XYZ file of C-alpha atoms in Angstrom:
579
model
C -37.135 8.478 -12.898
C -40.715 7.506 -14.108
C -43.508 5.069 -13.399
C -45.055 2.976 -15.591
C -48.452 1.827 -14.500
C -48.369 -1.392 -16.411
C -45.791 -3.786 -17.694
C -46.806 -2.482 -21.601
C -45.790 1.323 -20.334
C -42.377 0.162 -19.070
C -41.285 0.198 -23.189
C -42.643 3.184 -23.981
C -41.145 5.439 -21.234
C -37.728 3.453 -21.427
C -38.067 4.260 -25.509
C -38.402 7.840 -24.534
C -35.104 8.010 -22.693
C -31.854 9.577 -24.897
C -30.300 6.535 -26.701
C -26.752 7.746 -24.737
C -28.035 7.377 -21.530
C -28.132 4.520 -18.880
C -31.309 3.184 -17.989
C -32.825 1.259 -15.151
C -36.132 -0.982 -14.443
C -36.985 -1.584 -10.901
C -40.024 -3.239 -9.879
C -42.504 -1.116 -7.780
C -42.769 -3.882 -5.189
C -38.910 -3.939 -4.425
C -37.695 -4.262 -0.907
C -33.916 -4.102 -0.471
C -30.809 -2.455 0.521
C -30.152 0.935 -1.056
C -26.467 -0.560 -2.022
C -27.904 -3.324 -3.136
C -29.491 -1.418 -5.763
C -26.375 0.532 -6.410
C -24.325 -2.438 -7.133
C -27.036 -3.752 -9.814
C -28.039 -0.693 -11.353
C -25.013 1.523 -11.381
C -21.775 -0.456 -11.427
C -20.386 0.729 -15.006
C -18.030 -2.234 -15.668
C -20.926 -3.876 -17.122
C -23.111 -3.659 -20.360
C -25.694 -5.091 -18.197
C -26.370 -5.888 -14.600
C -29.181 -7.229 -12.111
C -30.570 -7.915 -9.083
C -33.889 -9.232 -7.728
C -36.534 -6.930 -8.852
C -34.253 -4.403 -10.706
C -32.221 -4.845 -13.935
C -29.938 -1.980 -15.524
C -28.016 -1.524 -18.800
C -25.318 0.611 -20.430
C -26.374 2.944 -24.045
C -24.120 -0.171 -25.840
C -27.081 -2.831 -24.954
C -30.297 -0.387 -24.890
C -30.989 -2.124 -28.053
C -31.234 -5.912 -26.549
C -32.661 -4.282 -23.530
C -35.850 -2.736 -25.174
C -36.275 -6.217 -26.946
C -36.582 -8.004 -23.974
C -38.860 -5.094 -22.537
C -41.404 -5.939 -24.923
C -40.977 -9.197 -24.780
C -41.782 -9.633 -21.021
C -44.311 -6.660 -21.634
C -45.943 -9.303 -24.146
C -45.700 -12.163 -21.508
C -47.416 -10.115 -18.990
C -49.939 -8.802 -20.627
C -52.167 -6.507 -18.991
C -51.475 -8.073 -15.413
C -50.480 -5.349 -13.029
C -50.029 -7.321 -9.821
C -47.049 -7.340 -8.516
C -45.556 -11.320 -8.689
C -42.475 -13.539 -8.075
C -41.643 -13.509 -11.683
C -41.333 -9.635 -11.308
C -41.045 -7.454 -14.732
C -37.474 -6.684 -14.112
C -36.549 -10.286 -13.244
C -38.437 -11.336 -16.707
C -36.394 -8.819 -18.406
C -32.930 -9.781 -17.028
C -34.062 -13.390 -18.417
C -34.948 -12.321 -21.806
C -31.647 -10.459 -22.044
C -29.527 -13.343 -21.122
C -31.716 -15.523 -23.910
C -30.802 -12.942 -26.547
C -27.338 -13.085 -25.740
C -26.639 -10.411 -23.305
C -24.085 -11.180 -20.504
C -26.069 -9.831 -17.280
C -23.640 -9.023 -14.530
C -25.629 -10.309 -11.406
C -23.568 -9.238 -8.109
C -22.767 -10.955 -4.783
C -25.097 -9.056 -2.315
C -23.828 -11.617 0.680
C -26.212 -10.357 3.503
C -27.627 -7.460 1.320
C -31.368 -8.007 0.713
C -32.901 -7.537 -2.794
C -36.185 -9.101 -3.184
C -39.959 -8.615 -4.984
C -42.186 -10.109 -2.180
C -45.259 -12.353 -3.553
C -47.351 -11.376 -0.457
C -48.021 -9.314 2.740
C -46.238 -11.596 5.065
C -42.861 -11.616 2.864
C -42.986 -8.140 2.319
C -42.950 -7.881 6.406
C -40.399 -10.519 6.548
C -38.027 -8.825 4.054
C -38.289 -5.760 5.446
C -37.167 -7.292 9.184
C -34.334 -8.667 7.001
C -33.288 -5.182 5.734
C -33.242 -3.797 9.404
C -31.397 -6.487 10.751
C -28.344 -5.987 8.399
C -25.901 -2.908 8.818
C -25.735 -1.775 5.489
C -22.795 0.768 6.099
C -20.884 -1.634 7.511
C -20.878 -3.952 4.741
C -20.211 -1.459 2.228
C -17.257 -0.061 4.457
C -15.847 -3.897 4.137
C -16.360 -4.364 0.777
C -14.372 -1.589 -0.298
C -11.576 -2.663 0.768
C -9.794 -5.165 -2.071
C -10.118 -8.311 -0.788
C -6.761 -9.918 -1.630
C -4.251 -7.566 0.364
C -0.974 -7.843 1.962
C -0.243 -7.834 5.498
C 0.977 -4.025 5.870
C -1.997 -2.914 4.002
C -4.796 -4.902 5.555
C -3.679 -4.405 8.821
C -2.077 -1.079 9.118
C -3.555 0.963 6.380
C -6.982 -0.494 5.300
C -8.570 -0.128 9.089
C -8.724 3.341 8.879
C -8.346 4.420 4.999
C -11.949 2.772 4.227
C -13.219 5.934 6.304
C -11.318 8.405 4.614
C -12.709 6.862 1.352
C -15.898 7.595 2.769
C -15.221 10.926 3.868
C -14.319 11.667 0.601
C -17.469 10.096 -0.970
C -19.647 12.649 0.993
C -17.906 15.549 -0.042
C -17.971 14.536 -3.879
C -14.619 13.912 -4.294
C -13.822 11.311 -7.232
C -11.113 8.351 -7.226
C -8.916 10.523 -9.983
C -8.895 13.248 -7.476
C -7.284 11.222 -4.665
C -5.204 9.601 -7.079
C -3.756 12.576 -8.320
C -3.237 14.035 -4.577
C -1.192 10.799 -3.661
C 0.859 11.590 -6.908
C 1.486 14.736 -5.754
C 2.193 13.643 -2.052
C 5.033 11.169 -3.552
C 6.712 13.961 -5.367
C 6.840 16.036 -2.816
C 8.150 13.234 -0.654
C 11.179 12.436 -3.621
C 11.752 16.141 -3.459
C 12.142 15.974 0.244
C 14.731 12.948 -0.301
C 16.299 14.664 -2.853
C 17.654 17.622 -0.059
C 20.185 15.393 1.182
C 19.549 16.529 4.605
C 18.233 14.362 7.619
C 15.253 16.278 8.237
C 14.163 15.564 4.448
C 14.933 12.116 4.756
C 12.289 11.479 7.722
C 9.689 14.172 5.928
C 10.354 11.808 2.848
C 9.643 8.770 4.811
C 6.350 9.952 6.341
C 5.099 11.481 3.202
C 5.596 8.399 1.459
C 3.802 6.478 3.859
C 0.760 8.987 3.428
C 1.148 8.522 -0.247
C 0.534 5.286 -0.361
C -2.104 5.594 2.491
C -4.028 7.733 -0.590
C -3.268 5.162 -3.317
C -5.244 2.695 -0.971
C -7.971 5.426 -0.523
C -8.346 6.032 -4.370
C -9.316 2.199 -4.781
C -11.517 1.791 -1.801
C -13.425 5.054 -2.789
C -13.973 3.399 -6.530
C -15.304 0.367 -4.864
C -17.178 2.481 -2.557
C -19.132 4.594 -4.399
C -18.724 2.450 -7.867
C -16.876 5.571 -9.470
C -15.070 3.025 -11.815
C -13.447 4.275 -15.166
C -11.179 3.450 -18.110
C -9.102 6.793 -16.966
C -9.189 6.278 -13.128
C -7.918 2.652 -13.477
C -4.818 3.962 -15.992
C -4.150 7.055 -13.744
C -3.862 4.850 -10.876
C -1.567 2.259 -12.534
C 0.567 4.560 -14.142
C 0.872 6.959 -11.474
C 1.942 4.191 -8.935
C 4.994 3.574 -11.074
C 5.602 7.155 -11.332
C 5.484 7.801 -7.392
C 7.845 4.834 -6.621
C 10.673 5.420 -9.298
C 10.647 9.031 -8.534
C 11.136 8.475 -5.140
C 14.211 6.717 -6.425
C 15.780 9.005 -8.118
C 15.006 11.640 -5.153
C 17.022 8.881 -2.882
C 19.802 8.942 -5.609
C 19.804 12.891 -5.696
C 19.480 13.080 -1.974
C 22.781 10.799 -1.920
C 24.942 13.025 -4.496
C 24.127 16.014 -2.287
C 26.164 14.020 0.573
C 28.565 12.744 -1.554
C 27.805 9.223 -2.568
C 26.502 7.742 -5.902
C 23.760 5.460 -6.177
C 22.129 6.158 -9.299
C 23.260 2.536 -10.475
C 21.459 1.235 -7.321
C 18.288 3.442 -8.254
C 18.514 2.323 -11.675
C 18.804 -1.333 -10.786
C 15.970 -1.033 -8.593
C 13.751 0.147 -11.273
C 14.850 -2.385 -13.758
C 14.458 -5.020 -11.039
C 11.063 -3.942 -10.170
C 10.056 -3.638 -13.530
C 10.948 -7.178 -14.821
C 8.918 -8.364 -11.856
C 5.786 -6.520 -13.328
C 6.504 -8.217 -16.660
C 6.664 -11.487 -15.211
C 3.623 -11.353 -13.397
C 1.855 -9.306 -16.458
C 3.399 -12.183 -18.978
C 2.585 -15.156 -16.689
C -1.077 -14.061 -16.205
C -1.513 -13.213 -19.934
C -0.416 -16.527 -20.556
C -2.380 -18.525 -18.735
C -5.648 -16.827 -17.876
C -7.774 -18.450 -20.802
C -5.433 -21.085 -21.065
C -7.326 -24.835 -20.962
C -6.566 -27.940 -18.886
C -4.773 -24.941 -16.681
C -4.176 -27.210 -13.599
C -0.798 -28.645 -11.982
C 0.281 -30.256 -9.028
C 1.985 -27.062 -7.637
C -0.961 -25.206 -7.964
C -2.671 -27.590 -6.177
C 0.096 -27.416 -3.316
C -0.238 -23.538 -3.324
C -4.364 -23.643 -2.534
C -3.732 -26.165 0.093
C -1.302 -23.923 1.528
C -3.510 -21.046 1.236
C -5.810 -23.169 3.888
C -3.288 -23.017 6.407
C -4.184 -19.286 7.917
C -0.569 -18.369 8.965
C 1.057 -19.171 5.304
C -1.296 -16.894 3.621
C 0.326 -13.561 5.209
C 3.815 -15.400 4.849
C 3.591 -15.968 1.560
C 2.102 -12.449 0.732
C 4.821 -10.684 2.631
C 7.773 -12.808 0.796
C 6.684 -11.562 -2.644
C 7.156 -7.992 -0.771
C 3.626 -6.111 -2.492
C 3.730 -2.594 -2.661
C 2.702 -2.138 0.597
C 5.314 -4.200 2.516
C 8.105 -2.391 -0.485
C 6.775 1.096 0.500
C 6.947 0.473 4.230
C 10.343 -0.994 3.853
C 11.473 2.269 1.821
C 9.787 4.834 3.902
C 11.126 3.329 7.345
C 14.775 2.683 5.997
C 14.995 6.380 4.232
C 14.227 7.752 7.608
C 16.440 6.065 9.699
C 19.424 5.311 7.508
C 21.123 6.476 3.933
C 19.863 6.315 0.681
C 22.713 3.555 -0.347
C 21.589 1.218 2.701
C 17.871 1.650 1.577
C 18.316 0.592 -2.260
C 20.658 -2.211 -1.297
C 18.032 -3.867 1.124
C 15.423 -2.795 -1.547
C 17.438 -4.593 -4.172
C 18.072 -7.797 -1.801
C 14.328 -7.988 -0.822
C 12.939 -7.645 -4.592
C 15.603 -10.014 -6.050
C 13.964 -12.675 -3.420
C 11.116 -11.802 -4.024
C 11.486 -12.389 -7.930
C 13.519 -15.568 -7.474
C 10.251 -16.834 -5.434
C 7.384 -15.939 -7.672
C 9.247 -16.765 -10.815
C 10.687 -20.159 -9.762
C 6.907 -21.002 -8.359
C 5.376 -20.251 -11.863
C 8.154 -22.138 -13.674
C 7.534 -25.130 -11.609
C 3.576 -24.657 -12.216
C 4.307 -24.082 -15.895
C 6.394 -27.485 -16.086
C 3.619 -29.194 -14.345
C 0.484 -28.218 -15.739
C -0.633 -29.251 -19.233
C -2.118 -26.054 -20.028
C -3.257 -25.346 -23.873
C -2.749 -21.831 -24.222
C -4.854 -19.731 -26.880
C -3.924 -17.794 -29.893
C -4.908 -14.493 -28.115
C -2.707 -15.326 -25.455
C 0.056 -16.396 -27.959
C -0.354 -12.301 -29.458
C -0.427 -10.509 -25.954
C 3.198 -12.572 -25.493
C 4.326 -10.905 -28.822
C 3.083 -7.440 -28.068
C 4.582 -7.566 -24.897
C 7.974 -8.318 -26.170
C 7.919 -5.124 -28.092
C 10.036 -6.350 -31.016
C 10.514 -3.507 -33.755
C 11.245 -3.590 -37.464
C 14.723 -5.096 -37.229
C 13.718 -8.396 -35.178
C 10.704 -8.841 -37.323
C 12.385 -8.695 -40.028
C 15.406 -10.986 -39.284
C 13.096 -13.219 -37.357
C 9.513 -13.193 -38.247
C 9.050 -12.397 -41.450
C 11.628 -14.937 -43.298
C 10.121 -18.066 -44.853
C 9.861 -21.178 -42.945
C 11.352 -19.664 -39.352
C 8.034 -20.489 -37.670
C 8.213 -24.137 -37.879
C 12.029 -23.955 -36.396
C 10.685 -23.294 -32.853
C 8.694 -25.895 -30.456
C 9.152 -26.526 -27.066
C 11.709 -24.568 -24.675
C 13.457 -22.903 -28.003
C 11.648 -19.302 -27.565
C 12.587 -18.623 -24.124
C 16.319 -20.004 -24.724
C 16.611 -18.079 -27.546
C 15.853 -14.954 -25.323
C 17.947 -15.911 -22.703
C 21.215 -16.545 -25.403
C 20.545 -13.425 -26.474
C 20.294 -11.416 -23.386
C 23.766 -13.008 -22.064
C 25.401 -12.168 -25.528
C 24.631 -8.809 -25.254
C 25.067 -8.279 -21.292
C 28.649 -9.833 -21.816
C 29.743 -7.504 -24.696
C 28.325 -4.589 -22.729
C 30.508 -5.675 -19.882
C 33.628 -6.550 -21.780
C 33.542 -4.631 -25.155
C 32.510 -1.003 -24.177
C 33.240 1.142 -26.983
C 34.270 -1.668 -29.405
C 32.801 -2.924 -32.651
C 32.441 -6.576 -31.079
C 29.888 -4.721 -28.956
C 27.908 -3.464 -31.879
C 28.165 -7.324 -33.749
C 26.620 -8.603 -30.216
C 23.846 -6.063 -30.070
C 23.307 -6.754 -33.912
C 23.305 -11.156 -32.814
C 20.578 -9.783 -29.777
C 18.486 -8.635 -32.360
C 18.539 -11.590 -34.852
C 18.062 -13.525 -31.931
C 15.026 -11.457 -30.507
C 13.134 -12.022 -34.167
C 13.680 -15.785 -33.871
C 12.224 -16.029 -30.153
C 9.027 -14.819 -31.727
C 8.966 -16.203 -34.825
C 6.478 -18.913 -33.936
C 3.542 -18.734 -31.863
C 4.451 -18.229 -28.097
C 2.211 -21.270 -26.967
C 5.075 -23.197 -25.075
C 5.316 -23.929 -21.336
C 7.742 -21.140 -20.750
C 7.293 -18.893 -23.662
C 6.101 -16.184 -20.905
C 9.505 -15.682 -20.116
C 10.235 -14.033 -23.265
C 8.845 -10.736 -22.635
C 10.524 -10.173 -19.094
C 13.668 -11.604 -20.468
C 13.841 -9.006 -23.224
C 13.124 -6.379 -20.551
C 16.410 -7.581 -18.652
C 18.164 -7.659 -21.683
C 17.557 -3.820 -22.745
C 17.303 -2.540 -19.397
C 20.649 -3.877 -18.279
C 22.271 -3.076 -21.149
C 21.931 0.452 -20.429
C 22.803 0.310 -17.212
C 25.892 -1.618 -17.790
C 27.053 0.830 -20.639
C 26.324 4.050 -18.776
C 28.262 2.844 -15.727
C 31.133 1.587 -17.951
C 31.145 5.306 -19.332
C 32.528 6.247 -15.943
C 31.048 10.300 -16.255
C 28.754 12.535 -14.469
C 25.529 12.187 -15.940
C 25.460 9.206 -17.667
C 23.790 7.040 -15.391
C 21.254 9.706 -14.554
C 20.417 10.074 -18.537
C 20.208 5.858 -18.260
C 17.727 6.458 -15.757
C 15.697 8.728 -17.710
C 15.708 6.578 -20.785
C 14.983 3.121 -19.033
C 11.986 5.165 -16.769
C 10.362 6.330 -20.752
C 10.734 2.915 -22.298
C 9.343 1.149 -19.265
C 6.551 3.824 -19.651
C 5.389 2.470 -22.431
C 6.104 -1.359 -21.918
C 3.530 -0.778 -18.785
C 1.322 1.230 -21.254
C 1.238 -1.581 -23.442
C 0.083 -4.015 -20.485
C -2.737 -1.775 -19.614
C -3.845 -1.470 -23.209
C -3.944 -5.720 -23.043
C -5.848 -5.595 -19.961
C -8.251 -3.053 -20.817
C -9.147 -5.264 -23.538
C -8.232 -2.234 -26.306
C -4.954 -4.076 -27.831
C -1.583 -3.012 -28.195
C 0.048 -0.372 -29.233
C -0.316 0.614 -32.812
C 2.473 -0.768 -34.771
C 3.512 2.652 -35.708
C 4.427 3.408 -32.276
C 6.535 0.657 -31.943
C 8.114 1.128 -34.566
C 9.233 4.934 -34.404
C 10.738 4.095 -31.026
C 12.628 1.352 -32.767
C 11.383 -1.881 -30.586
C 13.538 -3.087 -27.899
C 15.916 -4.759 -30.047
C 16.692 -1.730 -32.314
C 17.161 0.581 -29.154
C 19.460 -1.794 -27.702
C 21.212 -1.900 -30.731
C 21.418 2.009 -31.201
C 22.495 2.409 -27.596
C 25.333 0.046 -28.264
C 26.278 1.796 -31.578
C 26.171 5.165 -29.485
C 28.439 3.323 -26.972
C 31.280 2.111 -29.674
C 31.276 5.126 -31.800
C 30.937 8.134 -29.306
C 33.424 9.681 -26.361
C 31.614 8.864 -22.936
C 30.529 12.645 -22.854
C 28.787 12.386 -26.446
C 27.097 9.187 -24.999
C 25.641 10.722 -21.976
C 24.400 13.565 -24.642
C 22.871 10.368 -26.835
C 21.117 9.035 -23.674
C 19.665 11.752 -22.921
C 18.525 12.925 -26.509
C 17.149 9.245 -26.866
C 15.381 9.576 -23.616
C 13.837 12.538 -24.476
C 12.524 11.397 -27.872
C 11.094 8.308 -26.372
C 9.263 10.044 -23.863
C 7.557 12.702 -26.051
C 6.183 10.226 -28.443
C 4.971 7.343 -25.937
C 3.700 10.080 -23.539
C 2.142 12.235 -26.249
C 0.662 9.183 -27.858
C -0.463 7.371 -24.504
C -2.460 10.528 -23.365
C -4.107 10.791 -26.678
C -5.429 7.342 -26.617
C -6.819 7.143 -23.178
C -8.227 10.686 -23.215
C -10.347 9.623 -26.470
C -10.947 6.248 -25.155
C -12.564 7.741 -21.866
C -14.464 10.610 -24.104
C -15.683 7.639 -26.386
C -17.101 5.359 -23.644
C -14.870 2.618 -23.483
C -15.769 0.073 -20.991
C -15.105 0.830 -17.302
C -12.453 -0.969 -15.813
C -11.057 -1.520 -12.665
C -7.618 -3.371 -12.475
C -6.769 -4.429 -8.692
C -3.299 -4.455 -9.517
C -0.749 -6.114 -7.730
C -1.694 -6.835 -4.173
C -1.390 -4.085 -1.731
């Protein structure tokens, strides 16, 4: 920390700080809470942020900051008297005038001010003393919109675990990793097939969820947001849940019950639910005229207290879902656990999707080119669909209205019908080829229709369910576990695509999508394998494809996120689905 004796000296001192470091300017007359300064000066998600009497910028905004400081110093002249229009506030105003967006955090009851006279200073100090700063810090560490189970059964104590971690120098990423390890141990306990293992698995799964809540609360409590942290948190959540499904299937198999189809079905349903959420959000978050009577009704219901909790519970967020899984695992069997989970998730999917369809049909939103591009990226079409649908002259003029989702739904119905009734025949291959053609046709024009956000989840359902049905039809040991591995590898790629788009870094490179075939290419390849190979060889083919896809997508994904973090990509904190 360095002290400037006059406004003109501030520019000189700031210029001496290395260009790759964050800098802050705090008025010597500042009075306020320490956490108010933390919010205004240390949040890594914003290039520039400010509270009254203090302003801070990341290295990316240093040039604009230097200009603003010089401008404010010139306007102040040689004045060293503390004034209401303090130097830091004038710099923040100059930054905004220069085109730099300045984040101004909502301080609530926290105090941050530069008093103009001794009386105002005394009043400000009294206001600071009257507020329990630590209580506010703990309260704001909890996500503002959480599920019933998390709000009432986890957060009342997990926030104190987060504080304990912060005081011992633990990072959110370390807590995230501990949560993953705990969930994997839980999956291993479930895989034993013993009652003690199922009970231990349920307890450990809840503890893993407590740690999962703690990592985000620790990030908010200590403002330790990062690109790598957001990716790890989101990725590990999926890995934990799906590994647990596999553990249940392995445990059931030890007891003579084959539930791999149920475990794979649960993973397919949950992933498709998430893609519905992602696609709808991407399609609408920057749309213009984005209102509807259905949305107005939803807002009105939110004003009735008890309906808020009921509606949050109906969608079976991660907290309710994991609590349900944990209790059923401990008290019942893997089959009952997975069947109840499938029923609950199916109802939640129907409820949320129906609501979003109604909103889309009644609102007059005009979607942007960015949203249309994001939906195409989420569709994950490969070279076959691109050539057959996207690159042929005149294709784009044929679509409009609801034709894109209708084409996608028709493609899915066609390939699934063939998977059920034409296993092992060339008719299956023909249907898969038609699926590829319709996949290209569905995205051959900008996806700006009211229901075009349904295209990506429809493709997810088409690909995943085709793999599931064909593996079940093979009816040999190892086919469904191999299919589980393949869908898990592909689902990772699809989640990774979402996290890149949400992080503002764009979709994965085209070479990656082409190298793993795109969703229509993989579907066609699996169909060809089912038609040409014996059931045993088909299982080997699924395993080989799962390993190949996993190696390619994991290698490229890890490389991308590590480099992004090292190069100082903007820190993000994705709140994800409500807990």
